[in-house]
GROMACS .gro file of C-alpha atoms in nm:
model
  231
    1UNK     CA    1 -29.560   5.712  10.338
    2UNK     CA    2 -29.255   5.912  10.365
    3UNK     CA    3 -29.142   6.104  10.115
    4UNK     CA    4 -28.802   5.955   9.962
    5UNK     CA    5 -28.508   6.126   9.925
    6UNK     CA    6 -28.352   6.253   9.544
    7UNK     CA    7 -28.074   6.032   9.380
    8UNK     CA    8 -27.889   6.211   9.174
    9UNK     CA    9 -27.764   5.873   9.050
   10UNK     CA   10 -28.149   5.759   8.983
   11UNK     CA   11 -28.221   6.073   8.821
   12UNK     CA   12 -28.393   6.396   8.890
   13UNK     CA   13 -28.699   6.316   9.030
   14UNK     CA   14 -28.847   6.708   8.954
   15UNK     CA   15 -28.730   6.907   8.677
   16UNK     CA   16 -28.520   7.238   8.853
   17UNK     CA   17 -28.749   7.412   8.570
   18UNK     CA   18 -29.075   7.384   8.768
   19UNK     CA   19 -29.205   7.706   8.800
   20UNK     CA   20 -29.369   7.884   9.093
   21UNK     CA   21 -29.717   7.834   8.922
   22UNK     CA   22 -29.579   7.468   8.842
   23UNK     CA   23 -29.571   7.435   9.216
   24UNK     CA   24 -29.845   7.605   9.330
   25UNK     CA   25 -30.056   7.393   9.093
   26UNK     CA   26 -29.926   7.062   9.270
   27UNK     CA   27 -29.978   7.195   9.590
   28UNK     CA   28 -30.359   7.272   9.513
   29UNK     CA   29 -30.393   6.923   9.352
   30UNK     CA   30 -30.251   6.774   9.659
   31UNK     CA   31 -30.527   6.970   9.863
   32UNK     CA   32 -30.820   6.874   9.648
   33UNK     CA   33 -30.728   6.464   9.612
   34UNK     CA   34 -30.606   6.466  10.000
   35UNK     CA   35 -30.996   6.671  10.077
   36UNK     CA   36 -31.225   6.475   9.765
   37UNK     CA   37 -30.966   6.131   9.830
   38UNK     CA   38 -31.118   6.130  10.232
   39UNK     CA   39 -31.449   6.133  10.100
   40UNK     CA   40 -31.466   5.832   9.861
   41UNK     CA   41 -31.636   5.512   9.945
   42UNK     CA   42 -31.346   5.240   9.836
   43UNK     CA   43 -31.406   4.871   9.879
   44UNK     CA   44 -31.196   4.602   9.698
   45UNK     CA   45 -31.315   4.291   9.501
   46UNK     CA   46 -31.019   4.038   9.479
   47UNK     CA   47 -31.162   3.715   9.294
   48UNK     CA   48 -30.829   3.588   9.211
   49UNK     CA   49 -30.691   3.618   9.601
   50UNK     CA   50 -30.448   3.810   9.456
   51UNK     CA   51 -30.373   3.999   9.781
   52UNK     CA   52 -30.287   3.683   9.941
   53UNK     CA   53 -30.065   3.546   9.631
   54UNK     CA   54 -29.885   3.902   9.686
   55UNK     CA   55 -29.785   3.842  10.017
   56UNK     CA   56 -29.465   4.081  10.111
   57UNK     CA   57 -29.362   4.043   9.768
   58UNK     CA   58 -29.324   4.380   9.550
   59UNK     CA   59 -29.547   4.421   9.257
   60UNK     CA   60 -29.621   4.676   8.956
   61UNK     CA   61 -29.934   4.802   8.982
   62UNK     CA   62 -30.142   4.796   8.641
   63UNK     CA   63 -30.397   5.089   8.589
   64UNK     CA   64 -30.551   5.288   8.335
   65UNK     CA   65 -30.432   5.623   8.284
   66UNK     CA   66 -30.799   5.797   8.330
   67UNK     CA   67 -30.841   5.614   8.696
   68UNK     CA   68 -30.514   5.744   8.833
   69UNK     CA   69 -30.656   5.924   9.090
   70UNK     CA   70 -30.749   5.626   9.250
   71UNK     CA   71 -30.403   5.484   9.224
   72UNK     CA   72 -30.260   5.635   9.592
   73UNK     CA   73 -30.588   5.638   9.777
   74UNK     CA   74 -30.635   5.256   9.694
   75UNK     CA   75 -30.279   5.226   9.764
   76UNK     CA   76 -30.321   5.373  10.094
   77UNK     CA   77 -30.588   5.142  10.209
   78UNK     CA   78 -30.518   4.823  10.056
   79UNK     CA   79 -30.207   4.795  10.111
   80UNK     CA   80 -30.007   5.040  10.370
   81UNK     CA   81 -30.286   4.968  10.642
   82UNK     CA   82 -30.190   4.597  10.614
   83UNK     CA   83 -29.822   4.666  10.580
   84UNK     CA   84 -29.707   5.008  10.629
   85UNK     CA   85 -29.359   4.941  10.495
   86UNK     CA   86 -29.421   4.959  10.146
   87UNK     CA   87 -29.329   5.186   9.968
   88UNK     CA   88 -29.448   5.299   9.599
   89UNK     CA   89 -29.264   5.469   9.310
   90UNK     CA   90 -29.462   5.569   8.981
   91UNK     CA   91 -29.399   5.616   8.602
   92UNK     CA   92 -29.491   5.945   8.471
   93UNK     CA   93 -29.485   6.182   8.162
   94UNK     CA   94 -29.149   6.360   8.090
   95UNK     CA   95 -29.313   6.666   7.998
   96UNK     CA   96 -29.428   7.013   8.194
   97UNK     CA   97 -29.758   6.883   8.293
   98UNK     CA   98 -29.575   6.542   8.411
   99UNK     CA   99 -29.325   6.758   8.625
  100UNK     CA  100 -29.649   6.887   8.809
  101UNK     CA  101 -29.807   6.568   8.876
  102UNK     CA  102 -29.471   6.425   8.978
  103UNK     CA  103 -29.455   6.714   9.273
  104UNK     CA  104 -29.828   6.603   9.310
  105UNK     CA  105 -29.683   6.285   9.369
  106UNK     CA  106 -29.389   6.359   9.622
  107UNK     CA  107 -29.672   6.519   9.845
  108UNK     CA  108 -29.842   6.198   9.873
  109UNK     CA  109 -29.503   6.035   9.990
  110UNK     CA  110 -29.461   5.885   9.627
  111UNK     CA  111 -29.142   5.843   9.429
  112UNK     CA  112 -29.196   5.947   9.085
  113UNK     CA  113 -28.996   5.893   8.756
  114UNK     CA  114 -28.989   6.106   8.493
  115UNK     CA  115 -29.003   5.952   8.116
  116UNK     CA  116 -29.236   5.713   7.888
  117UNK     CA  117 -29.226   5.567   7.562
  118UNK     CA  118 -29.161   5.832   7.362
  119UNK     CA  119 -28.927   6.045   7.671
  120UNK     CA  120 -28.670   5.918   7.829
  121UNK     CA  121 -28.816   5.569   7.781
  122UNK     CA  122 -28.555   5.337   7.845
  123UNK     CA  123 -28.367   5.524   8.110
  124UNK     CA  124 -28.665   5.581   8.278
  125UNK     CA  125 -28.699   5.178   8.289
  126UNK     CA  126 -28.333   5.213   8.416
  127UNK     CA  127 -28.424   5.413   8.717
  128UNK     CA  128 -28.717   5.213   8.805
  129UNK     CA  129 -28.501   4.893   8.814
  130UNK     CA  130 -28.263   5.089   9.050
  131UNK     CA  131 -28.587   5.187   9.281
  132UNK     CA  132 -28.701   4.788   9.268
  133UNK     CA  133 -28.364   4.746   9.406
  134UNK     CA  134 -28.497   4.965   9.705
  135UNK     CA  135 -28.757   4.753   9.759
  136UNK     CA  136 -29.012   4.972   9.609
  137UNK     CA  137 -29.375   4.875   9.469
  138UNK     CA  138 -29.495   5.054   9.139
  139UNK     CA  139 -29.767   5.167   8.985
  140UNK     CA  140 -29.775   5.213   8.590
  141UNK     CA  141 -30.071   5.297   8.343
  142UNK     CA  142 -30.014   5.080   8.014
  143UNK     CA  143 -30.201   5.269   7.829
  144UNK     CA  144 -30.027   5.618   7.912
  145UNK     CA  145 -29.947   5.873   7.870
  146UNK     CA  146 -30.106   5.946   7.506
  147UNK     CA  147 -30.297   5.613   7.431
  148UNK     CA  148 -30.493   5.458   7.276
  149UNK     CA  149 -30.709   5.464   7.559
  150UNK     CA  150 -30.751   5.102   7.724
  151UNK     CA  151 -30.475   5.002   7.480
  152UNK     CA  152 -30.177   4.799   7.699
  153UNK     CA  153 -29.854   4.967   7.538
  154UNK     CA  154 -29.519   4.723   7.556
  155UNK     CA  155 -29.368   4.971   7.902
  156UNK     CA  156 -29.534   4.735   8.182
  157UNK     CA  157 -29.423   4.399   8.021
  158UNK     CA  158 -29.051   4.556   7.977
  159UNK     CA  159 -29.050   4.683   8.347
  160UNK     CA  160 -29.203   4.339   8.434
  161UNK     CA  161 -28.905   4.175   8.304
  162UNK     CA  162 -28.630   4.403   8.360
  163UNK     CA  163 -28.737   4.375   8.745
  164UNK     CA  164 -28.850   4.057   8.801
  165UNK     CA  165 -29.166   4.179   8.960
  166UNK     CA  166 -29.479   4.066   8.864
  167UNK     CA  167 -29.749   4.279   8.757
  168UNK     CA  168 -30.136   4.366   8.895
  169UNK     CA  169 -30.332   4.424   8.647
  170UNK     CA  170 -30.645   4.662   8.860
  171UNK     CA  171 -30.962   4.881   8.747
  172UNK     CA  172 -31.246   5.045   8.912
  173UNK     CA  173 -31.600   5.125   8.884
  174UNK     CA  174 -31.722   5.497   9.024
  175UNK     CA  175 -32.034   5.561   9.079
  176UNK     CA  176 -32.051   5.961   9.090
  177UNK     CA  177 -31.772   6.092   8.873
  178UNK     CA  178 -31.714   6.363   8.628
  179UNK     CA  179 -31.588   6.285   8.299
  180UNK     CA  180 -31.351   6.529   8.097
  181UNK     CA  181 -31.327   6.495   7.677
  182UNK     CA  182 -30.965   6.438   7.698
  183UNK     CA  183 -30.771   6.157   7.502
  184UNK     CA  184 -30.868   5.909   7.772
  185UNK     CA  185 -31.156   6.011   7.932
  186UNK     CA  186 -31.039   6.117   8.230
  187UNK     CA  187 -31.257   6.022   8.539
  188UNK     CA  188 -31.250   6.227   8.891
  189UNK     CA  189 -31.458   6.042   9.170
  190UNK     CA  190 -31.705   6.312   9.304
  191UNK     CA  191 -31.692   6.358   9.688
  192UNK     CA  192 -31.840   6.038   9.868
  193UNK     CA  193 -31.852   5.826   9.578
  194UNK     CA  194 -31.860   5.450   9.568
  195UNK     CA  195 -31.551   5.362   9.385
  196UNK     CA  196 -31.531   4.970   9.370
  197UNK     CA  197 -31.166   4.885   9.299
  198UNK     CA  198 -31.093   4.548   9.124
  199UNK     CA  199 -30.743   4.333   9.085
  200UNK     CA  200 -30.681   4.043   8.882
  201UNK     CA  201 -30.467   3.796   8.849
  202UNK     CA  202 -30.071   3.879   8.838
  203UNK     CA  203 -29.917   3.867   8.520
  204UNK     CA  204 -29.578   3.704   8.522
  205UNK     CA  205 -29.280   3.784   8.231
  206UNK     CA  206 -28.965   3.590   8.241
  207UNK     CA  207 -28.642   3.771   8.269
  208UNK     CA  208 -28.508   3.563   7.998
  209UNK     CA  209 -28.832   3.633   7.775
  210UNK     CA  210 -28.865   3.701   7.375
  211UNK     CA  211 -28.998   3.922   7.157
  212UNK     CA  212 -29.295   3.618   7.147
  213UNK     CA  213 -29.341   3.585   7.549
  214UNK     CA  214 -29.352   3.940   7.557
  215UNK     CA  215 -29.623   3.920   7.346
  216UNK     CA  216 -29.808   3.694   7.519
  217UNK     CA  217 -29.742   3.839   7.848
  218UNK     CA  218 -29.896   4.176   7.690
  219UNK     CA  219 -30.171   4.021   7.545
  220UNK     CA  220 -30.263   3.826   7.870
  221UNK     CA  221 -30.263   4.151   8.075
  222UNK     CA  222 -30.458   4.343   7.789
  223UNK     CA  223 -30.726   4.089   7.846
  224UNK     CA  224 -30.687   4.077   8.214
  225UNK     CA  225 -30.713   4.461   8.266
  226UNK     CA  226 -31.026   4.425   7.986
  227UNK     CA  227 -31.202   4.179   8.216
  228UNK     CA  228 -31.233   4.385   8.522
  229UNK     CA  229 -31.305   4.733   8.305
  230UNK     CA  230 -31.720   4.763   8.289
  231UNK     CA  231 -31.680   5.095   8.031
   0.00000   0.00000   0.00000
């Protein structure tokens, strides 16, 4: 993946205020997923044939904030070794330690957007529905970026519909991890660790829908992304 040029008319894609440490810090993180992330034992269980019903169609990716780690690397293999033109943007934090992770994620050849629900929220939605435009893929974690943990927030339904795209809800099982006491438990795979990586059935929202379908389209994933979580 190729890392995508700034729009100044999508938005700043890095704060200018990243600092040298700011940097240096995503450059390190790069180095330790790109050295742990080519150690990790990923297969894929697809019960739904959702791969097939995805096709060459662009999706939003569904995952839970403390298995984002697993987001590119599962990207990577899944996806870009069957069809190397895709090309993934991702929603994260507007805040200092977002700004980091979003460097993190222009080494990796991802686009990132800065805002949630609480920053920048719906012009962040705004700037995603200009990237779908591009013909990107995204990834999202619903229940990000302060929780509840394993909690789908409304953000995925709203890009759903604002984009037309239909969302995967996904999960994963690792076998050798450590486990941090943060708001969401954070998981990091441990070098050559079995991480089984599960998708479910896409989640469809009509561009046309209610406060009610929304609902229901939030519920539906909720219980999706529940069904293929083991913790």
């Amino acid at each position: 993946m190729s890392v995508p040029a700034r729009n100044r008319k999508s938005g700043v894609v890095v704060p200018q205020t990243l600092r040298w440490h700011g940097a240096l810090a995503a450059a390190a993180g790069y180095g330790v997923t790109r050295l742990f992330g080519g150690t990790w034992r990923m297969d894929l269980e697809d019960a739904s044939d959702t791969l097939a019903a995805i096709g060459n169609r662009q999706v939003i990716f569904s995952l839970w904030h403390n298995r984002l780690l697993l987001a590119i690397p599962s990207y990577r293999k899944f996806f870009l070794a069957r069809q190397p033109h895709r090309r993934l943007a991702a929603l994260v934090s507007a805040s200092k330690d977002g700004a980091i992770l979003a460097r993190l994620m222009e080494h990796h050849g991802v686009q990132p957007v800065l805002g949630s629900s609480s920053r920048r929220g719906a012009q962040a939605l705004r700037e995603l529905s200009s990237w779908a435009k591009r013909g990107y893929d995204f990834a999202i974690t619903p229940d990000g970026p302060r929780g509840p943990r394993y909690e789908v927030q409304p953000g995925a339904v709203m890009l759903a519909q604002i984009t037309g795209l239909p969302i995967v809800p996904a999960s994963a099982t690792i076998e050798w991890k450590k486990e941090f006491s943060s708001w969401d438990a954070f998981k990091l795979p441990a070098p050559f660790s079995r991480c089984h990586i599960r998708i479910g059935e896409m989640v469809h929202v009509p561009r046309g829908a209610g406060d009610i379908e929304r609902e229901a389209a939030r519920r539906t994933l909720q219980e999706r992304m529940d069904a293929l979580t083991e913790d």
